[in-house]
Amino acid sequence: MVTLKEIARECKVSPTTVSNILNGKPKVSEETRQRVLEAVDKMGYRPNYIAQGLRNQKTRTIGIIAEDIAQFSTPEILDEIMSCSEEKGYRTIVKNLRLYARWSDSWYEKESWYHSILDPTLKELESLRVDGIIYIAGHARMIHCFPEGFHTPAVMAYAFSDNKRVPSVAIDDKSSSADMIRYLISKGHRRIGVIGGREDNIHTQQRLLGYQEVLFENKILFNPAWVRYANWDKNRAYLAARELLKEEVTAIFCMSDQMTGGVYLCLDETGLRAGKDIAVASFDNQSVAEYFLPGLTTMELPLRKIGSVSADFLLKQMEGMEGEIPEKTLIPCRLIERESVHVI
Amino acid sequence: MVTLKEIARECKVSPTTVSNILNGKPKVSEETRQRVLEAVDKMGYRPNYIAQGLRNQKTRTIGIIAEDIAQFSTPEILDEIMSCSEEKGYRTIVKNLRLYARWSDSWYEKESWYHSILDPTLKELESLRVDGIIYIAGHARMIHCFPEGFHTPAVMAYAFSDNKRVPSVAIDDKSSSADMIRYLISKGHRRIGVIGGREDNIHTQQRLLGYQEVLFENKILFNPAWVRYANWDKNRAYLAARELLKEEVTAIFCMSDQMTGGVYLCLDETGLRAGKDIAVASFDNQSVAEYFLPGLTTMELPLRKIGSVSADFLLKQMEGMEGEIPEKTLIPCRLIERESVHVI
C-alpha cells in the first residue's frame, strides 16, 4: 500500500500539500492539484480512515454486534440500523458472534463461554475507535454484556442490558399476546390452548402472562392443563397439539410460527383444517408464515421499529442527549389477520 | 481513550517497556509487570489492532462484503466463511451493501448505482488493511466488482467475477436441475412442466438447460409451452401452475421454494394434493421447505460448501498458492426427498 509520503516524493511536493489536496483545501495551483490526483490514482493511494479517526477523535463509524446473524429476527433489525446510520452519515462495521452456530441453545447459560467470544469483540471495536455500539440479541433476556464503566455509547436491541446506562429496546411480549387472545375471544373462543416456547424464557413467560390477564378480564377460568411447552421446537409442538386436541380446545395459540408448523402437520394428519375446524393463532410473522395453508393469523414482530429506535437512541447518546432516552422501551407487535381463525 | 504514553507516564516507565509487557516480552521485573498491567486495566487502555497491523503489514483480518445480508442464501455462506476464518486465526469484518433493500430488483442493471455503494466499501476495506476480501453475491451473474490491478487477495462467492484473477465459487445449476429431472423420470413422469424464475437470469437459464438435456437423453420431446416464467414470485407461480394444470402435466418442476408456495396454493384451491394427484419438485431447500404439507422434495443449495471453499481459496491466495486455485468452481446441490413426488 503506497503512503502519502511516497505520493509527495513522486510529485515533488510536501506531504502536507498532498493531504490538503485530498481534503479539498484550495491552497494549491490547479496544475499541482491535477498532477497529485493523477499520481494518487495511478499509484493506488487510499486514505487511511482509521488514522483520520485517530486524529479527529471521531471515526463516524458505528459497531454492530450480532449474537448470530443466522437468527431469523436479526437480519431485519440489522438492515434497519444500517439504513438509519447511513442516512446520518455513519459507516457501520458488523461483528457476528455466531453464538447459536457455535453452541446451539446451551451457550447463554455459560457466562464464561459467552465472554470468551464477546470480550475480544468489544475490545476490537473499541480499538477501531467506533463512535457507538448496538448489540443485537438473538432472544430476550437480561444480558451482562457492557461492563460497568464502559465508555462508548451503546444500545441493547431485542433484549435487556443489566448495565443501566445502556438503554434496552425490545418487544412488548405481554401486550402483544394479550391483543391476540382478545382477538380470539372476540371470535367466540373461550377454550384456548397454548403452546409455549422454553418454559424459562422471557418471551414465553410474558406471552403467557398476557394470556392469563385477558382470561381474567373476561372471567374465564385459567386451566393449567391447556398450557404446553414445546421449547420452540416444531416436533414437540406437533405432540403438544395432539394433546390439546384431546382437551377439546376450540383454538390453539402457538408462540412461534416455527412451532405452528407442527400444529399444522398434526391437523393435516387428523383431517382437520385451521380456520374451519379449529382456530390457530401464532406469533412472529416470519417469512414462513406466508406459506401456511390456510393463511396463518399471527403477530408481526416489530423488528424494523426495534432497529430504528435503537439507532435513534445511539445517535442521541453520541450527541450528548442521554437524558431523553428511557432505560427500557417495549414495542408492541401488529396482528396480521389471515384465514386460520374462524368465528364460532 | 488512554494512550500507551499516558500509561507509561503514570507508571514512571518508558512507552517501550509498556509495549514489551503488553506483547509478553520477558524483559522486566515481575513487580513492574504487575504495576503496568494494573494501570492498563484501571485506565482502560486498549491496544490499537489497526496500528499494530500497519506496523506488521498484516492485520489478520478478512473483509466480507455481502450484497445483502437479508437475501436468504447469504447468512449461511457468511457463517461458514466466518467459522473457517476464525479457525485459522483470522478476525472478520462484514460490510453489508444492502443492495436489494435499497433498490429491490432493479439495481443490478444500473452499473453506476452499484458502484456508488461498492467503491467506497472497497476503499474502506483497503484502508482498514484487510488481508483479503470475500464478496458474497445475492444471485448468480457476471459481476464487475474487483477492478483490474486490484491488489488485495479476493474471492467471488455465489456468482462470477469478470476479473479473471479473482476465483469464483458458485452453484452447479445445470447438473443439479438435471439430477432432479432424472429423478422425476425415474418415478415415471414424462409430462413435466417447468416454472422458471426471471427469464434472463443465469440460475433460470442453467436449470432450464439441465431439464432440456435430460429430456434429450430420454428421447422426450421438448414442449416450450410447458415452460413458464414467474420471476421468482409466488403469485406469478400460482398463475403459472394454473396454466400448467390445463396442459395435463403429471409433474411440475418449480425453480424455487418460494415460488412453490404459489403452486401449493393453487393445488389447495383445486383440491389436488402434491405427491398423490400431481408431483411437485422444487429448488433451494430454504427453511420454509420444511413447512410444506405434504413435505417438499427439493434440491438443497450447497451454501456451507460455497462458504468453506471460498474461505479456503482466499487463505491459499494469502499464502501465495494462487496456482492451485481454479478460475471457476461449480458445486452441485443435493436432492432432498420428501413426499411431494409419487410414482405413476
mmCIF file of N, CA and C in Angstrom, chain B residues 234-338:
data_model
loop_
_atom_site.group_PDB
_atom_site.id
_atom_site.type_symbol
_atom_site.label_atom_id
_atom_site.label_comp_id
_atom_site.label_asym_id
_atom_site.label_seq_id
_atom_site.Cartn_x
_atom_site.Cartn_y
_atom_site.Cartn_z
ATOM 1 N N LYS B 234 -44.105 -15.636 -5.948
ATOM 2 C CA LYS B 234 -45.079 -16.650 -5.533
ATOM 3 C C LYS B 234 -46.416 -16.483 -6.264
ATOM 4 N N ASN B 235 -46.903 -15.260 -6.391
ATOM 5 C CA ASN B 235 -48.206 -15.041 -7.025
ATOM 6 C C ASN B 235 -48.172 -15.389 -8.511
ATOM 7 N N ARG B 236 -47.067 -15.037 -9.162
ATOM 8 C CA ARG B 236 -46.964 -15.382 -10.582
ATOM 9 C C ARG B 236 -46.797 -16.882 -10.765
ATOM 10 N N ALA B 237 -46.165 -17.552 -9.801
ATOM 11 C CA ALA B 237 -46.035 -19.013 -9.877
ATOM 12 C C ALA B 237 -47.407 -19.671 -9.708
ATOM 13 N N TYR B 238 -48.243 -19.070 -8.879
ATOM 14 C CA TYR B 238 -49.617 -19.562 -8.700
ATOM 15 C C TYR B 238 -50.345 -19.553 -10.051
ATOM 16 N N LEU B 239 -50.232 -18.448 -10.772
ATOM 17 C CA LEU B 239 -50.880 -18.344 -12.090
ATOM 18 C C LEU B 239 -50.271 -19.340 -13.081
ATOM 19 N N ALA B 240 -48.945 -19.470 -13.055
ATOM 20 C CA ALA B 240 -48.266 -20.404 -13.955
ATOM 21 C C ALA B 240 -48.727 -21.838 -13.679
ATOM 22 N N ALA B 241 -48.899 -22.181 -12.400
ATOM 23 C CA ALA B 241 -49.337 -23.538 -12.039
ATOM 24 C C ALA B 241 -50.737 -23.797 -12.602
ATOM 25 N N ARG B 242 -51.610 -22.807 -12.509
ATOM 26 C CA ARG B 242 -52.969 -22.965 -13.062
ATOM 27 C C ARG B 242 -52.915 -23.304 -14.549
ATOM 28 N N GLU B 243 -52.040 -22.613 -15.265
ATOM 29 C CA GLU B 243 -51.922 -22.870 -16.707
ATOM 30 C C GLU B 243 -51.314 -24.243 -16.989
ATOM 31 N N LEU B 244 -50.315 -24.626 -16.204
ATOM 32 C CA LEU B 244 -49.684 -25.935 -16.431
ATOM 33 C C LEU B 244 -50.667 -27.074 -16.146
ATOM 34 N N LEU B 245 -51.571 -26.883 -15.174
ATOM 35 C CA LEU B 245 -52.564 -27.929 -14.883
ATOM 36 C C LEU B 245 -53.453 -28.177 -16.105
ATOM 37 N N LYS B 246 -53.776 -27.104 -16.827
ATOM 38 C CA LYS B 246 -54.590 -27.246 -18.047
ATOM 39 C C LYS B 246 -53.867 -28.078 -19.106
ATOM 40 N N GLU B 247 -52.529 -28.032 -19.072
ATOM 41 C CA GLU B 247 -51.727 -28.775 -20.054
ATOM 42 C C GLU B 247 -51.620 -30.255 -19.676
ATOM 43 N N GLU B 248 -52.219 -30.612 -18.559
ATOM 44 C CA GLU B 248 -52.207 -32.005 -18.089
ATOM 45 C C GLU B 248 -50.802 -32.574 -17.907
ATOM 46 N N VAL B 249 -49.921 -31.763 -17.348
ATOM 47 C CA VAL B 249 -48.617 -32.299 -16.943
ATOM 48 C C VAL B 249 -48.853 -33.206 -15.728
ATOM 49 N N THR B 250 -47.959 -34.187 -15.512
ATOM 50 C CA THR B 250 -48.096 -35.040 -14.312
ATOM 51 C C THR B 250 -47.135 -34.592 -13.216
ATOM 52 N N ALA B 251 -46.194 -33.701 -13.584
ATOM 53 C CA ALA B 251 -45.232 -33.203 -12.598
ATOM 54 C C ALA B 251 -44.921 -31.739 -12.909
ATOM 55 N N ILE B 252 -44.668 -30.960 -11.836
ATOM 56 C CA ILE B 252 -44.203 -29.576 -12.009
ATOM 57 C C ILE B 252 -42.853 -29.454 -11.325
ATOM 58 N N PHE B 253 -41.868 -28.970 -12.092
ATOM 59 C CA PHE B 253 -40.560 -28.650 -11.521
ATOM 60 C C PHE B 253 -40.510 -27.138 -11.376
ATOM 61 N N CYS B 254 -40.463 -26.658 -10.129
ATOM 62 C CA CYS B 254 -40.535 -25.222 -9.852
ATOM 63 C C CYS B 254 -39.172 -24.781 -9.322
ATOM 64 N N MET B 255 -38.615 -23.701 -9.877
ATOM 65 C CA MET B 255 -37.205 -23.391 -9.632
ATOM 66 C C MET B 255 -36.887 -22.699 -8.309
ATOM 67 N N SER B 256 -37.863 -22.476 -7.442
ATOM 68 C CA SER B 256 -37.532 -22.008 -6.089
ATOM 69 C C SER B 256 -38.649 -22.390 -5.129
ATOM 70 N N ASP B 257 -38.277 -22.630 -3.880
ATOM 71 C CA ASP B 257 -39.265 -22.997 -2.863
ATOM 72 C C ASP B 257 -40.286 -21.880 -2.677
ATOM 73 N N GLN B 258 -39.832 -20.628 -2.775
ATOM 74 C CA GLN B 258 -40.772 -19.518 -2.605
ATOM 75 C C GLN B 258 -41.861 -19.582 -3.661
ATOM 76 N N MET B 259 -41.468 -19.809 -4.920
ATOM 77 C CA MET B 259 -42.477 -19.922 -5.972
ATOM 78 C C MET B 259 -43.349 -21.153 -5.741
ATOM 79 N N THR B 260 -42.769 -22.222 -5.220
ATOM 80 C CA THR B 260 -43.553 -23.435 -4.986
ATOM 81 C C THR B 260 -44.703 -23.167 -4.003
ATOM 82 N N GLY B 261 -44.531 -22.158 -3.134
ATOM 83 C CA GLY B 261 -45.647 -21.736 -2.281
ATOM 84 C C GLY B 261 -46.886 -21.417 -3.112
ATOM 85 N N GLY B 262 -46.694 -20.775 -4.266
ATOM 86 C CA GLY B 262 -47.813 -20.465 -5.164
ATOM 87 C C GLY B 262 -48.408 -21.724 -5.805
ATOM 88 N N VAL B 263 -47.545 -22.690 -6.102
ATOM 89 C CA VAL B 263 -48.013 -23.954 -6.688
ATOM 90 C C VAL B 263 -48.900 -24.683 -5.668
ATOM 91 N N TYR B 264 -48.434 -24.752 -4.428
ATOM 92 C CA TYR B 264 -49.214 -25.431 -3.380
ATOM 93 C C TYR B 264 -50.552 -24.723 -3.149
ATOM 94 N N LEU B 265 -50.548 -23.398 -3.198
ATOM 95 C CA LEU B 265 -51.797 -22.639 -3.026
ATOM 96 C C LEU B 265 -52.785 -23.019 -4.123
ATOM 97 N N CYS B 266 -52.273 -23.093 -5.354
ATOM 98 C CA CYS B 266 -53.111 -23.467 -6.494
ATOM 99 C C CYS B 266 -53.679 -24.877 -6.303
ATOM 100 N N LEU B 267 -52.836 -25.820 -5.871
ATOM 101 C CA LEU B 267 -53.302 -27.199 -5.663
ATOM 102 C C LEU B 267 -54.355 -27.238 -4.555
ATOM 103 N N ASP B 268 -54.121 -26.492 -3.478
ATOM 104 C CA ASP B 268 -55.062 -26.462 -2.349
ATOM 105 C C ASP B 268 -56.436 -25.994 -2.833
ATOM 106 N N GLU B 269 -56.459 -24.950 -3.654
ATOM 107 C CA GLU B 269 -57.724 -24.419 -4.175
ATOM 108 C C GLU B 269 -58.428 -25.400 -5.107
ATOM 109 N N THR B 270 -57.606 -26.167 -5.848
ATOM 110 C CA THR B 270 -58.160 -27.074 -6.850
ATOM 111 C C THR B 270 -58.537 -28.420 -6.229
ATOM 112 N N GLY B 271 -58.196 -28.606 -4.956
ATOM 113 C CA GLY B 271 -58.478 -29.879 -4.297
ATOM 114 C C GLY B 271 -57.520 -30.991 -4.696
ATOM 115 N N LEU B 272 -56.364 -30.619 -5.237
ATOM 116 C CA LEU B 272 -55.356 -31.629 -5.591
ATOM 117 C C LEU B 272 -54.296 -31.691 -4.491
ATOM 118 N N ARG B 273 -53.609 -32.825 -4.412
ATOM 119 C CA ARG B 273 -52.585 -32.980 -3.394
ATOM 120 C C ARG B 273 -51.259 -33.367 -4.052
ATOM 121 N N ALA B 274 -50.200 -32.615 -3.672
ATOM 122 C CA ALA B 274 -48.858 -32.929 -4.188
ATOM 123 C C ALA B 274 -48.464 -34.315 -3.714
ATOM 124 N N GLY B 275 -47.782 -35.084 -4.593
ATOM 125 C CA GLY B 275 -47.328 -36.416 -4.201
ATOM 126 C C GLY B 275 -48.421 -37.463 -4.302
ATOM 127 N N LYS B 276 -49.626 -37.050 -4.740
ATOM 128 C CA LYS B 276 -50.731 -38.008 -4.894
ATOM 129 C C LYS B 276 -51.390 -37.783 -6.257
ATOM 130 N N ASP B 277 -51.827 -36.508 -6.490
ATOM 131 C CA ASP B 277 -52.503 -36.194 -7.743
ATOM 132 C C ASP B 277 -51.544 -35.609 -8.773
ATOM 133 N N ILE B 278 -50.515 -34.962 -8.292
ATOM 134 C CA ILE B 278 -49.512 -34.365 -9.184
ATOM 135 C C ILE B 278 -48.191 -34.308 -8.421
ATOM 136 N N ALA B 279 -47.088 -34.529 -9.131
ATOM 137 C CA ALA B 279 -45.780 -34.460 -8.473
ATOM 138 C C ALA B 279 -45.277 -33.015 -8.490
ATOM 139 N N VAL B 280 -44.669 -32.575 -7.380
ATOM 140 C CA VAL B 280 -44.071 -31.239 -7.326
ATOM 141 C C VAL B 280 -42.622 -31.381 -6.868
ATOM 142 N N ALA B 281 -41.697 -30.869 -7.668
ATOM 143 C CA ALA B 281 -40.277 -30.870 -7.299
ATOM 144 C C ALA B 281 -39.810 -29.429 -7.275
ATOM 145 N N SER B 282 -38.926 -29.105 -6.338
ATOM 146 C CA SER B 282 -38.577 -27.706 -6.132
ATOM 147 C C SER B 282 -37.063 -27.517 -6.052
ATOM 148 N N PHE B 283 -36.638 -26.321 -5.708
ATOM 149 C CA PHE B 283 -35.223 -25.979 -5.674
ATOM 150 C C PHE B 283 -34.968 -25.028 -4.503
ATOM 151 N N ASP B 284 -33.856 -25.181 -3.819
ATOM 152 C CA ASP B 284 -33.341 -24.306 -2.754
ATOM 153 C C ASP B 284 -33.238 -25.008 -1.397
ATOM 154 N N ASN B 285 -34.291 -25.749 -1.019
ATOM 155 C CA ASN B 285 -34.391 -26.249 0.357
ATOM 156 C C ASN B 285 -34.166 -25.137 1.376
ATOM 157 N N GLN B 286 -34.860 -24.042 1.184
ATOM 158 C CA GLN B 286 -34.927 -22.989 2.204
ATOM 159 C C GLN B 286 -35.595 -23.550 3.447
ATOM 160 N N SER B 287 -35.469 -22.843 4.570
ATOM 161 C CA SER B 287 -36.088 -23.332 5.803
ATOM 162 C C SER B 287 -37.590 -23.513 5.602
ATOM 163 N N VAL B 288 -38.201 -22.692 4.743
ATOM 164 C CA VAL B 288 -39.632 -22.806 4.501
ATOM 165 C C VAL B 288 -40.001 -24.180 3.937
ATOM 166 N N ALA B 289 -39.071 -24.854 3.271
ATOM 167 C CA ALA B 289 -39.380 -26.141 2.627
ATOM 168 C C ALA B 289 -39.881 -27.167 3.633
ATOM 169 N N GLU B 290 -39.456 -27.027 4.890
ATOM 170 C CA GLU B 290 -39.876 -27.982 5.917
ATOM 171 C C GLU B 290 -41.332 -27.815 6.331
ATOM 172 N N TYR B 291 -41.957 -26.715 5.922
ATOM 173 C CA TYR B 291 -43.313 -26.432 6.385
ATOM 174 C C TYR B 291 -44.376 -26.801 5.364
ATOM 175 N N PHE B 292 -43.951 -27.136 4.140
ATOM 176 C CA PHE B 292 -44.922 -27.524 3.132
ATOM 177 C C PHE B 292 -45.588 -28.839 3.535
ATOM 178 N N LEU B 293 -46.886 -28.940 3.268
ATOM 179 C CA LEU B 293 -47.622 -30.176 3.532
ATOM 180 C C LEU B 293 -48.324 -30.612 2.258
ATOM 181 N N PRO B 294 -48.041 -31.778 1.724
ATOM 182 C CA PRO B 294 -47.024 -32.754 2.159
ATOM 183 C C PRO B 294 -45.604 -32.221 1.940
ATOM 184 N N GLY B 295 -44.656 -32.836 2.661
ATOM 185 C CA GLY B 295 -43.250 -32.430 2.622
ATOM 186 C C GLY B 295 -42.705 -32.300 1.201
ATOM 187 N N LEU B 296 -41.900 -31.297 0.974
ATOM 188 C CA LEU B 296 -41.463 -30.903 -0.357
ATOM 189 C C LEU B 296 -40.137 -31.559 -0.749
ATOM 190 N N THR B 297 -40.135 -32.225 -1.885
ATOM 191 C CA THR B 297 -38.896 -32.759 -2.461
ATOM 192 C C THR B 297 -38.206 -31.639 -3.239
ATOM 193 N N THR B 298 -36.962 -31.366 -2.884
ATOM 194 C CA THR B 298 -36.306 -30.163 -3.418
ATOM 195 C C THR B 298 -34.794 -30.358 -3.458
ATOM 196 N N MET B 299 -34.090 -29.481 -4.184
ATOM 197 C CA MET B 299 -32.627 -29.527 -4.228
ATOM 198 C C MET B 299 -32.070 -28.592 -3.160
ATOM 199 N N GLU B 300 -31.181 -29.103 -2.349
ATOM 200 C CA GLU B 300 -30.573 -28.285 -1.296
ATOM 201 C C GLU B 300 -29.383 -27.499 -1.848
ATOM 202 N N LEU B 301 -29.418 -26.176 -1.732
ATOM 203 C CA LEU B 301 -28.286 -25.359 -2.180
ATOM 204 C C LEU B 301 -27.064 -25.645 -1.306
ATOM 205 N N PRO B 302 -25.876 -25.765 -1.906
ATOM 206 C CA PRO B 302 -24.662 -26.093 -1.137
ATOM 207 C C PRO B 302 -24.037 -24.842 -0.520
ATOM 208 N N LEU B 303 -24.817 -24.135 0.320
ATOM 209 C CA LEU B 303 -24.362 -22.826 0.804
ATOM 210 C C LEU B 303 -23.134 -22.935 1.698
ATOM 211 N N ARG B 304 -23.136 -23.913 2.622
ATOM 212 C CA ARG B 304 -21.980 -24.048 3.519
ATOM 213 C C ARG B 304 -20.724 -24.418 2.721
ATOM 214 N N LYS B 305 -20.908 -25.277 1.741
ATOM 215 C CA LYS B 305 -19.769 -25.693 0.929
ATOM 216 C C LYS B 305 -19.218 -24.491 0.134
ATOM 217 N N ILE B 306 -20.099 -23.665 -0.396
ATOM 218 C CA ILE B 306 -19.639 -22.462 -1.104
ATOM 219 C C ILE B 306 -18.834 -21.587 -0.149
ATOM 220 N N GLY B 307 -19.303 -21.473 1.085
ATOM 221 C CA GLY B 307 -18.586 -20.681 2.091
ATOM 222 C C GLY B 307 -17.219 -21.263 2.401
ATOM 223 N N SER B 308 -17.141 -22.577 2.629
ATOM 224 C CA SER B 308 -15.861 -23.156 3.048
ATOM 225 C C SER B 308 -14.854 -23.167 1.893
ATOM 226 N N VAL B 309 -15.327 -23.446 0.673
ATOM 227 C CA VAL B 309 -14.409 -23.433 -0.473
ATOM 228 C C VAL B 309 -13.898 -22.004 -0.720
ATOM 229 N N SER B 310 -14.774 -21.019 -0.606
ATOM 230 C CA SER B 310 -14.355 -19.623 -0.799
ATOM 231 C C SER B 310 -13.287 -19.231 0.216
ATOM 232 N N ALA B 311 -13.521 -19.594 1.473
ATOM 233 C CA ALA B 311 -12.550 -19.260 2.524
ATOM 234 C C ALA B 311 -11.221 -19.954 2.239
ATOM 235 N N ASP B 312 -11.291 -21.211 1.846
ATOM 236 C CA ASP B 312 -10.087 -21.973 1.547
ATOM 237 C C ASP B 312 -9.290 -21.310 0.411
ATOM 238 N N PHE B 313 -9.990 -20.908 -0.648
ATOM 239 C CA PHE B 313 -9.316 -20.264 -1.786
ATOM 240 C C PHE B 313 -8.689 -18.931 -1.372
ATOM 241 N N LEU B 314 -9.368 -18.187 -0.507
ATOM 242 C CA LEU B 314 -8.806 -16.905 -0.079
ATOM 243 C C LEU B 314 -7.534 -17.130 0.731
ATOM 244 N N LEU B 315 -7.593 -18.079 1.663
ATOM 245 C CA LEU B 315 -6.423 -18.333 2.504
ATOM 246 C C LEU B 315 -5.258 -18.821 1.642
ATOM 247 N N LYS B 316 -5.546 -19.675 0.654
ATOM 248 C CA LYS B 316 -4.491 -20.140 -0.265
ATOM 249 C C LYS B 316 -3.833 -18.954 -0.981
ATOM 250 N N GLN B 317 -4.660 -18.034 -1.477
ATOM 251 C CA GLN B 317 -4.103 -16.843 -2.143
ATOM 252 C C GLN B 317 -3.216 -16.054 -1.200
ATOM 253 N N MET B 318 -3.689 -15.888 0.033
ATOM 254 C CA MET B 318 -2.946 -15.087 1.003
ATOM 255 C C MET B 318 -1.611 -15.736 1.335
ATOM 256 N N GLU B 319 -1.542 -17.075 1.133
ATOM 257 C CA GLU B 319 -0.286 -17.785 1.381
ATOM 258 C C GLU B 319 0.521 -17.953 0.094
ATOM 259 N N GLY B 320 0.078 -17.275 -0.988
ATOM 260 C CA GLY B 320 0.852 -17.296 -2.226
ATOM 261 C C GLY B 320 0.689 -18.553 -3.061
ATOM 262 N N MET B 321 -0.429 -19.277 -2.846
ATOM 263 C CA MET B 321 -0.623 -20.505 -3.615
ATOM 264 C C MET B 321 -1.729 -20.341 -4.661
ATOM 265 N N GLU B 322 -1.720 -19.188 -5.363
ATOM 266 C CA GLU B 322 -2.751 -18.924 -6.363
ATOM 267 C C GLU B 322 -2.819 -20.021 -7.416
ATOM 268 N N GLY B 323 -1.651 -20.599 -7.707
ATOM 269 C CA GLY B 323 -1.555 -21.577 -8.785
ATOM 270 C C GLY B 323 -2.505 -22.754 -8.624
ATOM 271 N N GLU B 324 -2.852 -23.064 -7.381
ATOM 272 C CA GLU B 324 -3.678 -24.244 -7.127
ATOM 273 C C GLU B 324 -5.175 -23.974 -7.255
ATOM 274 N N ILE B 325 -5.558 -22.715 -7.528
ATOM 275 C CA ILE B 325 -6.977 -22.370 -7.462
ATOM 276 C C ILE B 325 -7.581 -22.267 -8.862
ATOM 277 N N PRO B 326 -8.632 -23.058 -9.162
ATOM 278 C CA PRO B 326 -9.290 -22.931 -10.469
ATOM 279 C C PRO B 326 -10.023 -21.598 -10.569
ATOM 280 N N GLU B 327 -10.153 -21.095 -11.794
ATOM 281 C CA GLU B 327 -10.817 -19.804 -12.003
ATOM 282 C C GLU B 327 -12.293 -19.892 -11.625
ATOM 283 N N LYS B 328 -12.906 -21.043 -11.881
ATOM 284 C CA LYS B 328 -14.347 -21.185 -11.645
ATOM 285 C C LYS B 328 -14.611 -22.545 -11.024
ATOM 286 N N THR B 329 -15.342 -22.572 -9.915
ATOM 287 C CA THR B 329 -15.687 -23.829 -9.249
ATOM 288 C C THR B 329 -17.201 -23.899 -9.110
ATOM 289 N N LEU B 330 -17.804 -24.970 -9.654
ATOM 290 C CA LEU B 330 -19.259 -25.133 -9.560
ATOM 291 C C LEU B 330 -19.571 -26.291 -8.623
ATOM 292 N N ILE B 331 -20.444 -26.050 -7.669
ATOM 293 C CA ILE B 331 -20.724 -27.057 -6.642
ATOM 294 C C ILE B 331 -22.155 -27.558 -6.797
ATOM 295 N N PRO B 332 -22.320 -28.894 -6.933
ATOM 296 C CA PRO B 332 -23.675 -29.432 -7.147
ATOM 297 C C PRO B 332 -24.535 -29.394 -5.882
ATOM 298 N N CYS B 333 -25.851 -29.397 -6.081
ATOM 299 C CA CYS B 333 -26.817 -29.442 -4.972
ATOM 300 C C CYS B 333 -27.112 -30.897 -4.618
ATOM 301 N N ARG B 334 -27.795 -31.091 -3.501
ATOM 302 C CA ARG B 334 -28.151 -32.430 -3.038
ATOM 303 C C ARG B 334 -29.670 -32.571 -3.074
ATOM 304 N N LEU B 335 -30.150 -33.709 -3.589
ATOM 305 C CA LEU B 335 -31.600 -33.917 -3.668
ATOM 306 C C LEU B 335 -32.149 -34.329 -2.297
ATOM 307 N N ILE B 336 -33.123 -33.565 -1.799
ATOM 308 C CA ILE B 336 -33.774 -33.891 -0.524
ATOM 309 C C ILE B 336 -35.135 -34.497 -0.853
ATOM 310 N N GLU B 337 -35.298 -35.772 -0.527
ATOM 311 C CA GLU B 337 -36.522 -36.474 -0.901
ATOM 312 C C GLU B 337 -37.529 -36.408 0.238
ATOM 313 N N ARG B 338 -38.672 -35.766 -0.020
ATOM 314 C CA ARG B 338 -39.752 -35.805 0.968
ATOM 315 C C ARG B 338 -40.960 -36.469 0.306
#
